[in-house]
Coordinates of C-alpha atoms in Angstrom, one line a residue:
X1 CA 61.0 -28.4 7.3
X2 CA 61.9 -24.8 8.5
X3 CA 62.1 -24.0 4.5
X4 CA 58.4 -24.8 4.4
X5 CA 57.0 -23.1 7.2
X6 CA 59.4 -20.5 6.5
X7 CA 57.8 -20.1 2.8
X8 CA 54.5 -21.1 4.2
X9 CA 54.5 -17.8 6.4
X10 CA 55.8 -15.9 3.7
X11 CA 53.2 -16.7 1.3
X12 CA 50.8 -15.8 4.0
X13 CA 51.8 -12.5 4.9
X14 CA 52.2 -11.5 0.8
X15 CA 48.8 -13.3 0.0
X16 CA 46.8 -12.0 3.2
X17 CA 46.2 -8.6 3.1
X18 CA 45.8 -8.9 -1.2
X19 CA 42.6 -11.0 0.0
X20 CA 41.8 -8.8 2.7
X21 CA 42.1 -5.5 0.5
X22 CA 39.8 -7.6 -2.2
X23 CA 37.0 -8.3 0.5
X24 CA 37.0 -5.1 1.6
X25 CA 36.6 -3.9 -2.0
X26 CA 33.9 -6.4 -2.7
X27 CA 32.0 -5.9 0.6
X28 CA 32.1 -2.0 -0.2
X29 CA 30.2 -2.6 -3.5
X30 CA 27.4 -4.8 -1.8
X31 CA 24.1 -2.9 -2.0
X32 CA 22.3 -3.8 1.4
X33 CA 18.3 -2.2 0.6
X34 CA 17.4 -0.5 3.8
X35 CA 14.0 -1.7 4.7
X36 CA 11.9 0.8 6.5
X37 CA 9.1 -0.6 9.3
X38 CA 5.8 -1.2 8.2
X39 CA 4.9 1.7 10.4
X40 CA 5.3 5.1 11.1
X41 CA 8.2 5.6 13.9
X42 CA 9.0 8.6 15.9
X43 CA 12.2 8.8 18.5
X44 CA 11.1 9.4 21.6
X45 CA 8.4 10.3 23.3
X46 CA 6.6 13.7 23.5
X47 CA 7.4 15.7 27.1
X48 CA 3.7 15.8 29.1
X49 CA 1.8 18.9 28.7
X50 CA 0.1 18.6 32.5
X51 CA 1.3 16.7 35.2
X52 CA 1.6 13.3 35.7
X53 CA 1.6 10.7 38.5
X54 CA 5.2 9.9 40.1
X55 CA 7.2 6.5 39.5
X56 CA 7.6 4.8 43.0
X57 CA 11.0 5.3 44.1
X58 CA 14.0 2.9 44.3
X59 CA 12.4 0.2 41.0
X60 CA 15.8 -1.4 40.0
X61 CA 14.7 -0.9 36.1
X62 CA 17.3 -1.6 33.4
X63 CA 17.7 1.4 31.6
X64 CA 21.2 0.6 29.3
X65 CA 20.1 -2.5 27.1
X66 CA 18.2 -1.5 23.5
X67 CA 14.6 -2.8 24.4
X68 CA 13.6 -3.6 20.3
X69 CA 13.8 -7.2 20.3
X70 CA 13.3 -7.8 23.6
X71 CA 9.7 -9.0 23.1
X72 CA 9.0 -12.8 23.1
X73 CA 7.9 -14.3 19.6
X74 CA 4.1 -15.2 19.4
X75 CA 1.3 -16.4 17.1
X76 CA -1.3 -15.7 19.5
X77 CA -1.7 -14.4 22.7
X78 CA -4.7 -15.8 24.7
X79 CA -6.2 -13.1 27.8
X80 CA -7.6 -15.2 30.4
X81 CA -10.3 -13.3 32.1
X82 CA -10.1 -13.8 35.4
X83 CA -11.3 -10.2 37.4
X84 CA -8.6 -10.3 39.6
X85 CA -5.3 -7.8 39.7
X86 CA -2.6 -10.0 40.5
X87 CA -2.0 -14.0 40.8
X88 CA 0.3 -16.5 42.0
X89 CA 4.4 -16.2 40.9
X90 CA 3.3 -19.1 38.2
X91 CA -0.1 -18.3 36.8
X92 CA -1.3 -22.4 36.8
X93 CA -1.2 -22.4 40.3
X94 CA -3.8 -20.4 41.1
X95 CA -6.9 -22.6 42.6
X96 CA -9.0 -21.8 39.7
X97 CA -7.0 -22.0 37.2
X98 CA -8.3 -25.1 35.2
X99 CA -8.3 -23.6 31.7
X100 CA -4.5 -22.5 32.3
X101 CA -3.6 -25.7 32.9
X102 CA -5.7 -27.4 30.4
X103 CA -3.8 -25.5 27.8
X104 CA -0.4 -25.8 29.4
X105 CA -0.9 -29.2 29.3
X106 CA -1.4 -29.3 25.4
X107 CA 1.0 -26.4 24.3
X108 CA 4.1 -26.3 26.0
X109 CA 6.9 -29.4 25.8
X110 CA 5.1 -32.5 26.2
X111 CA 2.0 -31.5 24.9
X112 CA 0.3 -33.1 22.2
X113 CA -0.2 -29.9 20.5
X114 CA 2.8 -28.4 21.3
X115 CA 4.5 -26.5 17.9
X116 CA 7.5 -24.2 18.7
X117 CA 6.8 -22.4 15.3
X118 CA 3.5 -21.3 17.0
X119 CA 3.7 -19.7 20.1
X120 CA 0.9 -19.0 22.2
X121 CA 1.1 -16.6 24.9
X122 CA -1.5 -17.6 27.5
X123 CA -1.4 -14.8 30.0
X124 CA -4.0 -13.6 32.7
X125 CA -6.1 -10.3 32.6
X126 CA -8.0 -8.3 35.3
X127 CA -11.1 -8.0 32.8
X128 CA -14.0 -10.1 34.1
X129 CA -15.2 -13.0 32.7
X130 CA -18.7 -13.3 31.1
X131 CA -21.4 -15.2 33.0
X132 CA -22.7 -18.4 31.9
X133 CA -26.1 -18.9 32.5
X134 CA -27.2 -22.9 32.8
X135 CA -28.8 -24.1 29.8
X136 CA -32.6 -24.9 30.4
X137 CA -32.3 -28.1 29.8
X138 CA -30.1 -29.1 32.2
X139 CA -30.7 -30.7 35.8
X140 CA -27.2 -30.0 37.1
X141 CA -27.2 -27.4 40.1
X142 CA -24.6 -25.6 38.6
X143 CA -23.6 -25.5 34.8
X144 CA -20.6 -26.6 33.5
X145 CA -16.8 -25.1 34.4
X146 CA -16.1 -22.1 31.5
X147 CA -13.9 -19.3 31.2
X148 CA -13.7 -16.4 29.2
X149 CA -10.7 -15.2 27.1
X150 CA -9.7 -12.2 24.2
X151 CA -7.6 -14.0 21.8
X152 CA -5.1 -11.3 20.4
X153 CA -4.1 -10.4 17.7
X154 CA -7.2 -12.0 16.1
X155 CA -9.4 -9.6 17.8
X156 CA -11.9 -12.2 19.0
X157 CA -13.4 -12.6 22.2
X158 CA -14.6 -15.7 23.2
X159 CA -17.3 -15.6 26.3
X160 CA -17.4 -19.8 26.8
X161 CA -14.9 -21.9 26.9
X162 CA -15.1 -25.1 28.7
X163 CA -12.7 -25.8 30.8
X164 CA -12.7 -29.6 30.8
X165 CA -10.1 -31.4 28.7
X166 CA -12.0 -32.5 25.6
X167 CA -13.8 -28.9 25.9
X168 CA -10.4 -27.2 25.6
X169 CA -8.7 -29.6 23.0
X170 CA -11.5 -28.7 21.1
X171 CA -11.0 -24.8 21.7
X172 CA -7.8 -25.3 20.7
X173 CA -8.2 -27.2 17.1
X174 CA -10.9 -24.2 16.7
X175 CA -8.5 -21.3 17.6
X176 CA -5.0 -21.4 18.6
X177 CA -3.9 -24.2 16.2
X178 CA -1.6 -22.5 12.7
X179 CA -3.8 -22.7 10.0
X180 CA -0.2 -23.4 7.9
X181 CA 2.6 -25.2 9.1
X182 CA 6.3 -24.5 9.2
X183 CA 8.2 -26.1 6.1
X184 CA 10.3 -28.1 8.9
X185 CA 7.2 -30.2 8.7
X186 CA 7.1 -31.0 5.2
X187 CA 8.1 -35.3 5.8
X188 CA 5.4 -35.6 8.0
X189 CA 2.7 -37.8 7.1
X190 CA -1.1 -36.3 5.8
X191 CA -2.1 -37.8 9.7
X192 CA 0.2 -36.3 11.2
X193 CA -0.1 -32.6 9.9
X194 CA -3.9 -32.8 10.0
X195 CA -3.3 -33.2 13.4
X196 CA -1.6 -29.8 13.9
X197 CA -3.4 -27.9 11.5
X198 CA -6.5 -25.4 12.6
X199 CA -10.3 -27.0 12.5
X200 CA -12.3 -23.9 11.4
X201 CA -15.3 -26.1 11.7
X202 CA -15.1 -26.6 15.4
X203 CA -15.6 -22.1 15.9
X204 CA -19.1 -23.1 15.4
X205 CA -19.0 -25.3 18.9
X206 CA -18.0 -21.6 20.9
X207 CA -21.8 -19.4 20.9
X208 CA -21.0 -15.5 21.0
X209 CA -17.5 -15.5 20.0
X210 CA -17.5 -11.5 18.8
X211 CA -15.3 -9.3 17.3
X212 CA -12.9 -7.1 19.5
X213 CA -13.1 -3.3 18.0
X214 CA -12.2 -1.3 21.3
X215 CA -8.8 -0.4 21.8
X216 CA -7.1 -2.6 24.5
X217 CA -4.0 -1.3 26.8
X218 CA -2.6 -4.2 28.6
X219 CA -0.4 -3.2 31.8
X220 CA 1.7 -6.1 33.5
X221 CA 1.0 -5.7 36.7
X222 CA 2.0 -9.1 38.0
X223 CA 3.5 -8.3 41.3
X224 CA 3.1 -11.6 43.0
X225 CA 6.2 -12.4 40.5
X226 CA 8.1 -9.6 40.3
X227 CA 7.2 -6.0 42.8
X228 CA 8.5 -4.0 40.0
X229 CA 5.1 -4.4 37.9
X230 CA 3.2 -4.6 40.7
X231 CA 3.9 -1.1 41.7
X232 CA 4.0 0.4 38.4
X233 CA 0.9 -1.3 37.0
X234 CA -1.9 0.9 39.3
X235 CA -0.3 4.0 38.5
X236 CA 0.3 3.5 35.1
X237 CA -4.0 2.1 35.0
X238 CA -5.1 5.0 36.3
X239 CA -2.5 7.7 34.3
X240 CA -4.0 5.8 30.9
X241 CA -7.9 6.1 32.2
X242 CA -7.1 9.8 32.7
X243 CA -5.5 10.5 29.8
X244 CA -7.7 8.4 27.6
X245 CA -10.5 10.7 28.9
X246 CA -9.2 13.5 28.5
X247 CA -9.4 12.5 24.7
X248 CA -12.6 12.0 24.7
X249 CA -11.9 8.3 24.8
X250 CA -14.7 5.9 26.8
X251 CA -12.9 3.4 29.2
X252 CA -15.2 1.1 29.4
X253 CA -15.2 -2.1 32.3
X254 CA -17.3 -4.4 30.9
X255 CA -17.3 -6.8 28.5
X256 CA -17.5 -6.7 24.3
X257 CA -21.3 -6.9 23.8
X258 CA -23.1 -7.8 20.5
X259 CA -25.1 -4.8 20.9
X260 CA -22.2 -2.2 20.0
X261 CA -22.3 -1.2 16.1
X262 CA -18.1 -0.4 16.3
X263 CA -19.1 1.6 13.4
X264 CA -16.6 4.0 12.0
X265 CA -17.9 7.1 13.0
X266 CA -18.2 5.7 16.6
X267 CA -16.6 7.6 19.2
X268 CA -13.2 5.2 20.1
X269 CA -13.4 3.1 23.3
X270 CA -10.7 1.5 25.1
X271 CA -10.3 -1.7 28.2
X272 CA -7.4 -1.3 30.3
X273 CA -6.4 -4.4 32.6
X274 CA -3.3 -5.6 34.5
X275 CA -2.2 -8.8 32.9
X276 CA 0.2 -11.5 34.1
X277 CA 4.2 -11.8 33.5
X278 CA 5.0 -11.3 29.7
X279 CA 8.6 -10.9 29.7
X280 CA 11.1 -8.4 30.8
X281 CA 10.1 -7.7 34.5
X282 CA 13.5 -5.2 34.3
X283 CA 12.0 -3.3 32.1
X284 CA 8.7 -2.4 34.1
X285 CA 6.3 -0.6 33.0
X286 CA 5.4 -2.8 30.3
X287 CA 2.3 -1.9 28.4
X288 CA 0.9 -4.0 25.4
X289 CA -1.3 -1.3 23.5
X290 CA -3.7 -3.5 20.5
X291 CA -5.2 -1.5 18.2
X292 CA -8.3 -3.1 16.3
X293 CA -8.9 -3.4 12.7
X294 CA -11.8 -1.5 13.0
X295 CA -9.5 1.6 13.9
X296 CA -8.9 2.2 9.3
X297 CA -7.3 5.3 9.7
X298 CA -4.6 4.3 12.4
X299 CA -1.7 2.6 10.5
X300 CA -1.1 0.4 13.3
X301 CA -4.8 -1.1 12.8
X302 CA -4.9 -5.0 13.5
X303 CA -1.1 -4.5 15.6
X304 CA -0.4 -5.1 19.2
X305 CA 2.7 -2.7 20.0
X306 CA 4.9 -3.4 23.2
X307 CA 6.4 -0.8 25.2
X308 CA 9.3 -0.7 27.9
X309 CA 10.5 1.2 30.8
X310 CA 6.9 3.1 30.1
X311 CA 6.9 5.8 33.1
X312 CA 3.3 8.1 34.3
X313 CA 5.7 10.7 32.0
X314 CA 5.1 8.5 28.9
X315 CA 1.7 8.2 28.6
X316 CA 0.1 11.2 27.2
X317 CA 2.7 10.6 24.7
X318 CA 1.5 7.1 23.7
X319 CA -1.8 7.9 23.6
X320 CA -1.3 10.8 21.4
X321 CA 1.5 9.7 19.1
X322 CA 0.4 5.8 18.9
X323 CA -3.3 5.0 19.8
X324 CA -4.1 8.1 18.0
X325 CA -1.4 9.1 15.5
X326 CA -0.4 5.8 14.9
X327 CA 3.5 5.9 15.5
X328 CA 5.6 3.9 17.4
X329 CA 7.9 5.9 19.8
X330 CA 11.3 3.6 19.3
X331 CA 13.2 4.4 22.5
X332 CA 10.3 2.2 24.3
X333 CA 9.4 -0.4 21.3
X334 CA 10.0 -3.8 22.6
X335 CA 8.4 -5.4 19.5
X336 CA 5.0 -5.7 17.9
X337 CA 2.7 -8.6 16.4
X338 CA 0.2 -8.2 13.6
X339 CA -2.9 -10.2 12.6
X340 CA -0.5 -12.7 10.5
X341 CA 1.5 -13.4 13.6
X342 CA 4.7 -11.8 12.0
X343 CA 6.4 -10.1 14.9
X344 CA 7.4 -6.8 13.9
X345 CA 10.7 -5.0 14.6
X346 CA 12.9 -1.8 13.9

């Protein structure tokens, strides 16, 4: 018995390091491609050339950990309009929040639409909502429940969307459903995929639904969860509105109206809202920046970039470099999204 263990740990020691010296050889002659982003990236951001706002004092931000990546995987991300600034810690539990919990009900575990291939983000904004007129027809003193909602990156904006249940099933077989599913689901039955697939046929149920072609910077400013966004999300509002201006960028507070052409030659426009919690309070600012399709000369047209740790210091530099030049700064790139739902990364 000691012979073979004995001989057994001989032959290891004179076969290991042959094999080791052969991987090694092997590995070095594997030609990994280097694939560059789909976009144009630059390292950090630009120093401001006037002077900015200051960062309240005392934030405990995390400023060690490598924010690519750090963005949540999405499909979609549905902006509840709701013209207020900040919410409850858990956006559902806000009094009128009916079309939150509608969808909450139906997409997350549970729900009968619930597909964890296809996120959807369904987070709260500070735009205002469109008003819904009663139809003339009607005999009720006061019409129907409806909210109003951007869907990103899809670059719709949908003024009515009833909030009772069948009314936001349907919104959901019309919108938010994949219009393809994951292979996973290959063995289910015709039924059963129909089920989760996208009804196109039902958009024609939503009247007005119109094209988003302003720019849209999204600022969590969710405080009522977490004070760090909450006190970086006014300053940060008003450094972009300045700084937007001074580009001879229109910030405009309403909402998308089918009277604008969004033609090309258009001067740009831009909404800014606080939104509710998207991940990574440590990390405050955060600052979702969605650049529409309409924007043909910006290679990050039809993207939704995130941004990190995004200081009053920062944001001359992204509205030079990225909502105008069209790079991505990398030391604040969480992670970005583009009209396919592919999440992008460095």
């Amino acid at each position: 018995m000691f012979i073979f263990k004995h001989g057994g740990r001989q032959a290891a020691q004179v076969f290991r390091p042959a094999s080791l010296h052969l991987n090694k050889r092997f590995a070095s002659k594997i030609a990994i491609p280097f694939q560059p982003p789909p976009f144009p990236v630059i390292e950090s951001c630009p120093a401001p050339t006037c002077q900015c706002r200051e960062s309240p004092q005392g934030l405990d931000i995390d400023r060690e950990v490598n924010l690519n990546g750090s963005m949540a995987s999405y499909a979609q991300q549905l902006l509840i309009c709701t013209d207020k600034d900040d919410w409850t810690s858990k956006i559902e539990d806000e009094e009128d929040a009916v079309l939150v919990r509608e969808l909450k009900k139906n997409l997350t575990r549970g729900g009968k639409f619930v597909d964890p291939y296809h996120n959807i983000m369904i987070t709260n904004s500070s735009f205002p909502p469109s008003e819904r007129s009663p139809p003339p027809q009607s005999t009720s003193p006061t019409p129907p429940s409806s909210a109003s909602a951007y869907l990103l990156p899809s670059f719709k904006y949908i003024p009515i969307i009833p909030t009772d249940p069948k009314g936001v099933e349907d919104f959901i077989r019309a919108y938010l459903l994949p219009l393809k599913l994951h292979p996973s689901y290959d063995e289910l039955s015709l039924e059963q995929k129909v089920h989760l697939l996208r009804q196109s046929e039902l958009q024609n149920s939503f009247p007005d639904v119109r094209p988003v072609d302003d720019l849209l910077v999204l600022i969590c400013g969710h405080g009522g969860r977490d004070e760090r966004c909450g006190k970086m999300a006014p300053i940060l509002r008003a450094e972009f509105e300045e700084k937007l201006r001074s580009q001879k960028i229109s910030v405009l507070d309403d909402n998308p109206g089918p009277e604008r052409s969004n033609a090309p030659e258009d001067p740009p426009a831009a909404r800014i809202a606080s939104i509710s919690h998207i991940g990574g309070h440590k990390f405050a600012g955060n600052v979702i920046v969605y650049i529409p399709p309409s924007f043909t000369r910006n290679p990050l047209a039809g993207k939704g970039i995130w941004y990190g740790r995004v200081g009053p210091e920062h944001v001359e530099g992204i509205v030079s470099e990225t909502i105008l030049g069209g790079r991505v700064i990398k030391e604040n790139f969480r992670g970005g999204v583009d009209q396919d739902g592919n999440v992008l990364r460095l």
